[in-house]
Coordinates of C-alpha atoms and ligand atoms in Angstrom, one line a residue:
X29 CA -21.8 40.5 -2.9
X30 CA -19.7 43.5 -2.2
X31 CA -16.9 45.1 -0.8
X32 CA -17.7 46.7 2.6
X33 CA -15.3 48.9 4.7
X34 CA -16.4 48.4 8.3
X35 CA -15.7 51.2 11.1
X36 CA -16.0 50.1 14.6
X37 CA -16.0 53.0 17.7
X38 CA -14.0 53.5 20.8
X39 CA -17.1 52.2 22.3
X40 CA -18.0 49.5 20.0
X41 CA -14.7 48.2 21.1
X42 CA -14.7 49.0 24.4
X43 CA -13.7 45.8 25.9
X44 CA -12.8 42.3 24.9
X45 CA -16.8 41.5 25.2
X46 CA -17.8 43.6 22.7
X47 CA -14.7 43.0 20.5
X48 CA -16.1 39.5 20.2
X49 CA -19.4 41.0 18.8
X50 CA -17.8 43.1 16.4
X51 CA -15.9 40.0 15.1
X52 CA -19.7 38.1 15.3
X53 CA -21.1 40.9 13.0
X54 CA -18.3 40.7 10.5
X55 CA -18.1 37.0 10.6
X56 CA -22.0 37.2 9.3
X57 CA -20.8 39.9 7.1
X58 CA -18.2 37.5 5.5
X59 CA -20.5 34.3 5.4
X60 CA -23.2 36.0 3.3
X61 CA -20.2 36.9 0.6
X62 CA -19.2 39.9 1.2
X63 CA -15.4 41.3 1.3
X64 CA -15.2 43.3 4.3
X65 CA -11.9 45.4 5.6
X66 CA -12.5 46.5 9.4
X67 CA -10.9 50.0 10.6
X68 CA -11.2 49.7 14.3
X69 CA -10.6 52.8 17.1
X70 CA -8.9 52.4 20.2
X71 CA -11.3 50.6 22.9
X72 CA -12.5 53.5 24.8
X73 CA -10.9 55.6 26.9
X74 CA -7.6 54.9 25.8
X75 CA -6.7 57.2 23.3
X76 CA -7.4 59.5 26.3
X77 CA -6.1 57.8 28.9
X78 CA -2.4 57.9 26.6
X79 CA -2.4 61.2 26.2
X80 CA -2.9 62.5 29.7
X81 CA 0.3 60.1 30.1
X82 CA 2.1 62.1 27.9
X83 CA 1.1 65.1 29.4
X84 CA 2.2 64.2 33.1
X85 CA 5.5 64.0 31.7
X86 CA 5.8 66.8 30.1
X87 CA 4.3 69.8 32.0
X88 CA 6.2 72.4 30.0
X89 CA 5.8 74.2 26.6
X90 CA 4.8 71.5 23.8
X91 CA 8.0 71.4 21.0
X92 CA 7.4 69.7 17.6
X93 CA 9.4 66.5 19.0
X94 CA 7.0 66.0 21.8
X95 CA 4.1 65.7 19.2
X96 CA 6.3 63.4 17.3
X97 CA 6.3 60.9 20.1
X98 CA 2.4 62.0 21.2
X99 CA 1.6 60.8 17.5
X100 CA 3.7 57.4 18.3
X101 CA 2.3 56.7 21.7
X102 CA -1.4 57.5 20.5
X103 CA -0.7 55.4 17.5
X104 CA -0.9 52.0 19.8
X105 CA -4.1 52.5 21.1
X106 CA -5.7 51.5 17.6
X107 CA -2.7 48.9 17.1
X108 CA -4.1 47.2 20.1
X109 CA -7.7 47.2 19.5
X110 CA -7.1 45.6 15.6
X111 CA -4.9 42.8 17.0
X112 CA -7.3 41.8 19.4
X113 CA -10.3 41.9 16.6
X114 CA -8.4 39.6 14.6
X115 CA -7.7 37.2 17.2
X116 CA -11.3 37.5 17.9
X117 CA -12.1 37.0 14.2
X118 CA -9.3 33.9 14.0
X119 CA -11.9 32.4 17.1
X120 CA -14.4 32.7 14.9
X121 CA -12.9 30.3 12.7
X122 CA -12.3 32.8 10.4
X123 CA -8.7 34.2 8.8
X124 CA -7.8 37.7 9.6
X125 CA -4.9 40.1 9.7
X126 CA -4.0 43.5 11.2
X127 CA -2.3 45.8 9.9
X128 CA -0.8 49.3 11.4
X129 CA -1.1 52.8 9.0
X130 CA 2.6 52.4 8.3
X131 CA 2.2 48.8 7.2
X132 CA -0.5 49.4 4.8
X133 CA 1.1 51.8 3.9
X134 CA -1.6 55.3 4.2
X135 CA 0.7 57.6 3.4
X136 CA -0.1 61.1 5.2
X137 CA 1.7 64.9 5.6
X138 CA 3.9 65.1 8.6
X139 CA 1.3 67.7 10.6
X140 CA 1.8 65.4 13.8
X141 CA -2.0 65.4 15.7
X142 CA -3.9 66.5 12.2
X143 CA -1.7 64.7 9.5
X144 CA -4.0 64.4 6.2
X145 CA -4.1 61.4 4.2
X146 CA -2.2 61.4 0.7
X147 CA -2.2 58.6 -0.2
X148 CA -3.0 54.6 0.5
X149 CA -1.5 52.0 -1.4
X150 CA -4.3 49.0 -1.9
X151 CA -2.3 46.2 -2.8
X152 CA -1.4 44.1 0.4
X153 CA -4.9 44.7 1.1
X154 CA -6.5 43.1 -2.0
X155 CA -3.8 40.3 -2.1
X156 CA -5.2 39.6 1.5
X157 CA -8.6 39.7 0.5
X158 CA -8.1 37.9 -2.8
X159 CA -7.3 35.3 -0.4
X160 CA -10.0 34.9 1.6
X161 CA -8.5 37.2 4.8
X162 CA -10.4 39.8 6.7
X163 CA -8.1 42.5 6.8
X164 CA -8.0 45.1 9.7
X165 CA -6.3 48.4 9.0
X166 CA -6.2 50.5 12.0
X167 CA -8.0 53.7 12.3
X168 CA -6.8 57.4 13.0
X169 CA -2.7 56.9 11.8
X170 CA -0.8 56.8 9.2
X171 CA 3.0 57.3 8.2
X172 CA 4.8 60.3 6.4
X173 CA 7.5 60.5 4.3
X174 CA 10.4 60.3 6.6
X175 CA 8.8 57.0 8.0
X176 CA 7.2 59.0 11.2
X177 CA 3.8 57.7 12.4
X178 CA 1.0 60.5 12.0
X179 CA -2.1 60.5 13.7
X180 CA -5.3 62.2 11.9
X181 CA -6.8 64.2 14.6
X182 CA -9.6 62.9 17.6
X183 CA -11.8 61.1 15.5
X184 CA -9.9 60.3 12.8
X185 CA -10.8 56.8 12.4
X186 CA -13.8 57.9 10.8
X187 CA -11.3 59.4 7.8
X188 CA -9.1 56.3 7.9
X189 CA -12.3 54.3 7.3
X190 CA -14.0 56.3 4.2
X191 CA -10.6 56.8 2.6
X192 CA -9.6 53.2 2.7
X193 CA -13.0 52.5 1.1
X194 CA -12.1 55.4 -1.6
X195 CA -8.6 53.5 -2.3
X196 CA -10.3 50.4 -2.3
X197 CA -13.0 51.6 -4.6
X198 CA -15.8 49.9 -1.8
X199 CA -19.5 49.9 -2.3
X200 CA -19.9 50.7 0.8
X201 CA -18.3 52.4 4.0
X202 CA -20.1 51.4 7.4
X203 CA -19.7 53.6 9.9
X204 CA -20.6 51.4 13.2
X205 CA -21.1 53.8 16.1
X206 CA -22.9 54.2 20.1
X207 CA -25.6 55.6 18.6
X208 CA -28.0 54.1 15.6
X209 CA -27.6 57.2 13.1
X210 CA -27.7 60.6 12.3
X211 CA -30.0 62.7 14.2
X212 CA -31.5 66.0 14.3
X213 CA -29.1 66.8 17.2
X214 CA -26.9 64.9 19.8
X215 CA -29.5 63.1 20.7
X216 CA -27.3 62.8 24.4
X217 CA -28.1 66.3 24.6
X218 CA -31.9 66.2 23.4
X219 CA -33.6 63.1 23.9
X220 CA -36.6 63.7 21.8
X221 CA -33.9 64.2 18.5
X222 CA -35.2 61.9 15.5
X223 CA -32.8 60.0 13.7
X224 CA -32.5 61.0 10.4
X225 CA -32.8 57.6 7.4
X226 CA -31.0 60.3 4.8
X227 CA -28.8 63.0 5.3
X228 CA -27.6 64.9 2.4
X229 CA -23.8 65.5 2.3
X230 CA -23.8 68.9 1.8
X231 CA -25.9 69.0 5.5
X232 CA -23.8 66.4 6.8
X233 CA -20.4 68.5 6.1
X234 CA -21.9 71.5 8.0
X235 CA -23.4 69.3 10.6
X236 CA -19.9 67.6 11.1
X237 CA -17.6 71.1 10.3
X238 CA -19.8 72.7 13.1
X239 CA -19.4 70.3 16.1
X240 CA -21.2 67.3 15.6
X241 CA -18.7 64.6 16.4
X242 CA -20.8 61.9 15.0
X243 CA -18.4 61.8 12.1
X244 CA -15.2 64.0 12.0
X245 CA -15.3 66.1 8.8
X246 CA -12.8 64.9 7.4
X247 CA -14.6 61.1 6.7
X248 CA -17.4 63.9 5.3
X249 CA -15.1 65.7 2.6
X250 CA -13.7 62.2 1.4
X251 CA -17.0 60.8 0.9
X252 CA -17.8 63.5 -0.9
X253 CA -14.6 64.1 -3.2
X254 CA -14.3 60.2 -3.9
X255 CA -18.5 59.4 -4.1
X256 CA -17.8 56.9 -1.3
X257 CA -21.3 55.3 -0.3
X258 CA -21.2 55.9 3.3
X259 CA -23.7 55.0 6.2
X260 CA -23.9 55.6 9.9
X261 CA -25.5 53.0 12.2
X262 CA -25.1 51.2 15.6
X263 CA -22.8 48.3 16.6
X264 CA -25.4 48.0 19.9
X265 CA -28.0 46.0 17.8
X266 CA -27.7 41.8 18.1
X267 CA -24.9 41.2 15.9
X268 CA -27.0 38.4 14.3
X269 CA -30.0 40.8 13.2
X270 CA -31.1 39.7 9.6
X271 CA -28.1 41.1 7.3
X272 CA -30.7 43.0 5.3
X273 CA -32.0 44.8 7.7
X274 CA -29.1 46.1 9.0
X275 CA -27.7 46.6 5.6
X276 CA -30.6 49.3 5.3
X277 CA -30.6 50.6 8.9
X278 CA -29.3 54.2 10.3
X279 CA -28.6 56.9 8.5
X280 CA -27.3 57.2 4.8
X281 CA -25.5 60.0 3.8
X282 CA -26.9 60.8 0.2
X283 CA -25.5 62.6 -2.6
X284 CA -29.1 64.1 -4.2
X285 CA -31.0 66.4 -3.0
X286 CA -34.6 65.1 -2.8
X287 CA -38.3 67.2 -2.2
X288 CA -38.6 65.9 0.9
X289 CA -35.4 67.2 1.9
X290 CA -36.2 70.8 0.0
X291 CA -39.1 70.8 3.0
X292 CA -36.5 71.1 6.1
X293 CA -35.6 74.4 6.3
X294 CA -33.9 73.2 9.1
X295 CA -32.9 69.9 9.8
X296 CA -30.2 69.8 12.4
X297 CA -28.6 71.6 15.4
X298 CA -24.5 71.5 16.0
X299 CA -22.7 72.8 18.9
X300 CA -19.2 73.1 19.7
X301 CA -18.3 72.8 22.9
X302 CA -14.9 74.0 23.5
X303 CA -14.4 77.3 22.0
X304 CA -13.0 80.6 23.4
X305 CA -12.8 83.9 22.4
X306 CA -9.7 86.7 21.7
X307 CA -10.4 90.0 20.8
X308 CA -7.2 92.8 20.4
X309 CA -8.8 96.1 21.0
X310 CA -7.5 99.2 19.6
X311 CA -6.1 98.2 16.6
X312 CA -5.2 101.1 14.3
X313 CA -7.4 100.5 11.3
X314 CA -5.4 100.4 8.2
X315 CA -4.5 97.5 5.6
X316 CA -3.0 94.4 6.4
X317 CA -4.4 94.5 10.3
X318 CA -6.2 91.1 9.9
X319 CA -2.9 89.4 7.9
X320 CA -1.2 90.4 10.9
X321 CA -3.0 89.0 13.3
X322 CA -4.5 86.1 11.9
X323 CA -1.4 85.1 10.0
X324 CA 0.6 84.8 13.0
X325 CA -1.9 83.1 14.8
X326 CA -1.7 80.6 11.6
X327 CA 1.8 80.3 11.7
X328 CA 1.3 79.2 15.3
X329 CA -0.7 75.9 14.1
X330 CA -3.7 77.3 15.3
X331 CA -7.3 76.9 13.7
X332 CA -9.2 80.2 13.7
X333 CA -13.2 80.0 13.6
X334 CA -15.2 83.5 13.7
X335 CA -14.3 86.4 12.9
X336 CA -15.4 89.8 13.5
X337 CA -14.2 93.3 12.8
X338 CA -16.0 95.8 14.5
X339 CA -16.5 99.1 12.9
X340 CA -13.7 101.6 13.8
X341 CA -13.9 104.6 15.8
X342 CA -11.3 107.5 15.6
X343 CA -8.8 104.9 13.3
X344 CA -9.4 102.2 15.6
X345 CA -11.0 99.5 16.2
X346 CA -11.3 95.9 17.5
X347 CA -10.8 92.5 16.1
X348 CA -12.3 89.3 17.4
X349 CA -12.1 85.6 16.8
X350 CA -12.7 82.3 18.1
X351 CA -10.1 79.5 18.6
X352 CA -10.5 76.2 20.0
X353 CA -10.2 76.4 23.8
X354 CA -7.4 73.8 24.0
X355 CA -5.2 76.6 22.0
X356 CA -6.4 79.7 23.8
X357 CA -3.5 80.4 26.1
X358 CA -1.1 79.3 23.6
X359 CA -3.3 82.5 21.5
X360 CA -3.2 84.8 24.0
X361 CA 0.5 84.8 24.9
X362 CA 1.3 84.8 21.3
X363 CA -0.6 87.9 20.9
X364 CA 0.8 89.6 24.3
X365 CA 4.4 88.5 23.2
X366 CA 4.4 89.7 19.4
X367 CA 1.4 91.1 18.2
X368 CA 0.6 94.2 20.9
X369 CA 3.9 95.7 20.6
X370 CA 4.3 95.3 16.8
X371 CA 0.5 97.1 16.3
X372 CA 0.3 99.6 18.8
X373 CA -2.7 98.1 20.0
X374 CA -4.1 98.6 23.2
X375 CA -5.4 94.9 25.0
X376 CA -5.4 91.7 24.6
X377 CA -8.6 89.8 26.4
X378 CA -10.2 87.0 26.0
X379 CA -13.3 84.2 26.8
X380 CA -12.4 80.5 27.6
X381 CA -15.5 79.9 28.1
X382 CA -18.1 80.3 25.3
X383 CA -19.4 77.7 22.8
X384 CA -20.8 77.5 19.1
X385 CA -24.6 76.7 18.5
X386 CA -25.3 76.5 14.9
X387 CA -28.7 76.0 12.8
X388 CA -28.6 73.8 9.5
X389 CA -30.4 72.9 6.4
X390 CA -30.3 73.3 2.5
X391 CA -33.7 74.8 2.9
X392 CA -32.3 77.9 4.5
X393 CA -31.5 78.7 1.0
X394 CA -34.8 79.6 -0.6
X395 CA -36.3 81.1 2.8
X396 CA -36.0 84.1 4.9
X397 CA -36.0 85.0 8.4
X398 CA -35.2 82.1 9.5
X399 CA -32.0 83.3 10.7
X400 CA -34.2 86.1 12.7
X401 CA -36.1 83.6 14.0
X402 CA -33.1 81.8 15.9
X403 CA -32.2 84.9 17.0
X404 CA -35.6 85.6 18.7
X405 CA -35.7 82.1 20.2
X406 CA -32.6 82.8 22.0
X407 CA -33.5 86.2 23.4
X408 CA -36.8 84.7 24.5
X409 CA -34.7 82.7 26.8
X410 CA -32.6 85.3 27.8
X411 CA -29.5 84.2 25.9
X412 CA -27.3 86.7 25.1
X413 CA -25.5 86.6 21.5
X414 CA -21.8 87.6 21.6
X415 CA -20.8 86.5 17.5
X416 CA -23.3 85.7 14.4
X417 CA -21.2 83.7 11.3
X418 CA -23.7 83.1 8.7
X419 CA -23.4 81.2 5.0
X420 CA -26.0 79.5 2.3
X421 CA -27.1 76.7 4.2
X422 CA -25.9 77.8 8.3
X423 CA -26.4 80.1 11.0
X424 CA -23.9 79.8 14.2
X425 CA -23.9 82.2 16.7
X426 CA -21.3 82.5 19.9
X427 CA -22.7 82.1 23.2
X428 CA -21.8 81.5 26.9
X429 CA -21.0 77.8 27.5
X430 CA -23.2 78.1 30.1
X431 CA -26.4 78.6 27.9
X432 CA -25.5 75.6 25.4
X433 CA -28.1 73.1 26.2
X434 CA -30.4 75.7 26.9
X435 CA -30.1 76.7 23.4
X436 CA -30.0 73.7 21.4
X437 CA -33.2 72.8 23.0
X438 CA -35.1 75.7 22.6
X439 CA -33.9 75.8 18.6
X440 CA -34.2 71.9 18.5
X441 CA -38.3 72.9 19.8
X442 CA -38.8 75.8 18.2
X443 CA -37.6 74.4 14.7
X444 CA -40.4 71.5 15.2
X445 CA -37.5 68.9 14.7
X446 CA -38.6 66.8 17.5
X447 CA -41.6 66.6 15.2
X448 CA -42.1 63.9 12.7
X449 CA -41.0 65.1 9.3
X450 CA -44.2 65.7 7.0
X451 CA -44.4 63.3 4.0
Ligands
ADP520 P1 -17.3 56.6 17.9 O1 -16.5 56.2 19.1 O2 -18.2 55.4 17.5 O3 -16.6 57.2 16.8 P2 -18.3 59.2 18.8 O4 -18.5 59.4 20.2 O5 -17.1 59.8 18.1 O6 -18.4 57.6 18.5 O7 -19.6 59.7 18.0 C1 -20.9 59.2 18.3 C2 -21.5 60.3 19.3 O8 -21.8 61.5 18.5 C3 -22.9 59.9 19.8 O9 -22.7 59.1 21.0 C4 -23.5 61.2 20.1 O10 -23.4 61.6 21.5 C5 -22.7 62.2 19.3 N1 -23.5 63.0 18.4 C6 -23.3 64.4 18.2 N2 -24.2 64.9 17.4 C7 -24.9 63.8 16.9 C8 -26.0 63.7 16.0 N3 -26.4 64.8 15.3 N4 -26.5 62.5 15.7 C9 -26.0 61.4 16.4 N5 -25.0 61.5 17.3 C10 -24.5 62.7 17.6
LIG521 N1 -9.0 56.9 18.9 C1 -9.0 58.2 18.3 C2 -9.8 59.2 19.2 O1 -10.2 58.9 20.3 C3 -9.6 58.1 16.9 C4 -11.1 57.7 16.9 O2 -11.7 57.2 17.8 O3 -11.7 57.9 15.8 O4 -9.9 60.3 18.8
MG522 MG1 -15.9 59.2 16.6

């Protein structure tokens, strides 16, 4: 008899129907003895379908305010969804409450769209569980210090869930999902992917860091930094399928490295999808280029991936990196407006339309080439390589969007992971 944390999907809530199967599978949860806390997404489609609302309203450049309310509006979707789970649980005879980030509360920074999790304050919670209650904390938000509600960045619930089973001190954090694990690659992309029973955390943060959206990388670095149990398996299954089964079932993100895992040299494939590339050519090469660049691109808000500085010819040279595509014009003016005039360089150009395809494995550590060897793969298919960003257990390299599936198929083949894993 434990105490579980229970995340449910956009999908696993996607409508009222399978609402009342989530609330089946936690009632079974609850009858065998178990404490369970539920952090449910938005039903699917929604978080979406909110923030295109926002964004009909509001054509023009994005101010701090606007976020504000895009934090607030995006807030309900998850609001929604945990009412309507503990109505459903209430039908099921058993007693539930919901409770919004603010009410818990999970205190957060005030970054509006990736606020990070401080703090959560447990007691309402265990009072409610003392006494018998499911409780239902929703997913992806929280509250900051001057009372504003914060939102934790698309796929956040996944953080919400591991952190509130760090507060709580769970055994457990269930991560119920579309799909019935962790596999080799999306297995939406490449249907002969294998599902993965272990995964170790270290692979699990690259896997998640470098596109996978299985589990957002925050939910990764919690689990890690708080030793949070954590598991990733499917909400499709009959609710009613024996307790022990399922409490064994998907993918287990594990703390140890183990032999077999030592024999992977690679075990998984990422990609990430919307990228784009910025290079300022003719920068004069001297000290304090990059801080200029990249720390007014930082000041902006704006993540920065890859980076490459190209060796410089007569005192210049040119400077590269990748953003996320949804912050590429934003990039580029910024770099027109202020950064051109201020350097002396000479352009400012750019590709919306290129995407990250990364190897990964802990076994990459005690073996070489096989970096060489995805590079060979792609070339063999014609794929031309535009950035390389290597570390101990990862090789990504920056392609044309065009090419992604192309490549993760060819790796996923040539890297044998459609092939069982020898015991
Ligand atoms: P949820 O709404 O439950 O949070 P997400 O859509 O965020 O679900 O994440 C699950 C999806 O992640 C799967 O449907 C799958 O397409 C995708 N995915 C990407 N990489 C992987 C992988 N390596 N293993 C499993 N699923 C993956
Ligand atoms: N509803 C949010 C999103 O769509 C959070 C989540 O699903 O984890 O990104
Ligand atoms: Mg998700």
């Amino acid at each position: 008899m434990g105490l579980i944390v229970q995340k449910y999907g956009g999908t696993s809530m996607g409508s009222t129907e399978r609402i009342a199967q989530v609330a089946k599978r936690v009632a079974k949860w609850v009858r065998a003895g178990h404490q369970v806390v539920v952090v449910p997404s938005a039903m699917s489609g929604e978080t979406n379908r909110l923030l295109a609302l926002a964004k009909e309203l509001a054509p023009g450049k994005l101010t701090q305010d606007y976020f504000r309310e895009q934090d607030m509006l995006a807030a309900t979707g998850e609001q929604a969804s945990s009412a309507l789970l503990a109505i459903a649980l209430q039908a099921e005879g058993l007693p539930a409450v919901s409770y919004a980030g603010w009410q818990v509360p999970i205190r957060t920074s005030n970054a509006y769209t990736k606020a990070r999790i401080d703090s959560i304050d447990d007691a309402r919670v265990r009072a409610d569980l003392d006494a018998g209650k499911v409780v239902i904390i929703t997913g992806f938000q929280g509250v900051d210090e001057g009372g504003n509600i914060t939102t934790l960045g698309r796929g956040g619930s996944d953080t919400s869930a591991v952190a509130v089973a760090a507060a709580l001190k769970a055994d457990e954090a269930l991560i119920f999902t579309d799909v019935d694990g962790v596999y080799t690659t999306d297995p939406r992309i490449v249907p002969e992917a294998r599902r993965q029973n272990t995964i170790s955390f270290e692979e699990m943060l690259e896997m998640a860091s470098l596109g996978s959206k299985v589990l957002q990388i925050r939910s990764v670095e919690f689990a890690g930094k708080y030793k949070v149990p954590m598991r990733v398996l499917s909400s499709f299954t009959p609710w009613d399928i024996d307790i022990n089964e399922e409490a064994k079932s998907g993918t287990l993100i594990t703390f140890e490295e183990d032999e077999h895992m030592e024999k992977a040299v690679v075990s998984g494939i990422a990609f990430a999808r919307d990228e784009a590339k910025i290079s300022v050519l003719g920068v004069p090469d001297k000290p304090g280029i990059a801080y200029q660049i990249l720390g007014a691109v930082a000041d902006a808000n704006v993540e920065v991936d890859v980076i490459i500085q190209n060796v410089s010819k007569d005192g210049k040279t040119d400077f590269s990196f990748t953003v996320n595509r949804g912050d590429y014009a934003k990039t580029i003016d910024l770099l027109k407006d202020k950064i051109l005039p201020a350097l002396g360089a000479a352009d400012v150009i750019g590709d919306p339309k290129i995407c990250k395809v990364s190897i990964v494995g802990i076994g990459m550590r005690s073996h070489v080439g096989v970096a060489s060897k995805m590079f060979r793969v792609l070339s063999e298919e014609g794929i031309n390589i535009m950035m390389i960003s290597t570390s101990e257990i990862k090789t990504s390299v920056v392609i044309d969007e065009k090419y992604m599936e192309l490549a993760v198929r060819a790796l996923h083949r040539a890297f044998d992971l459609d092939q069982p894993v020898a015991a």
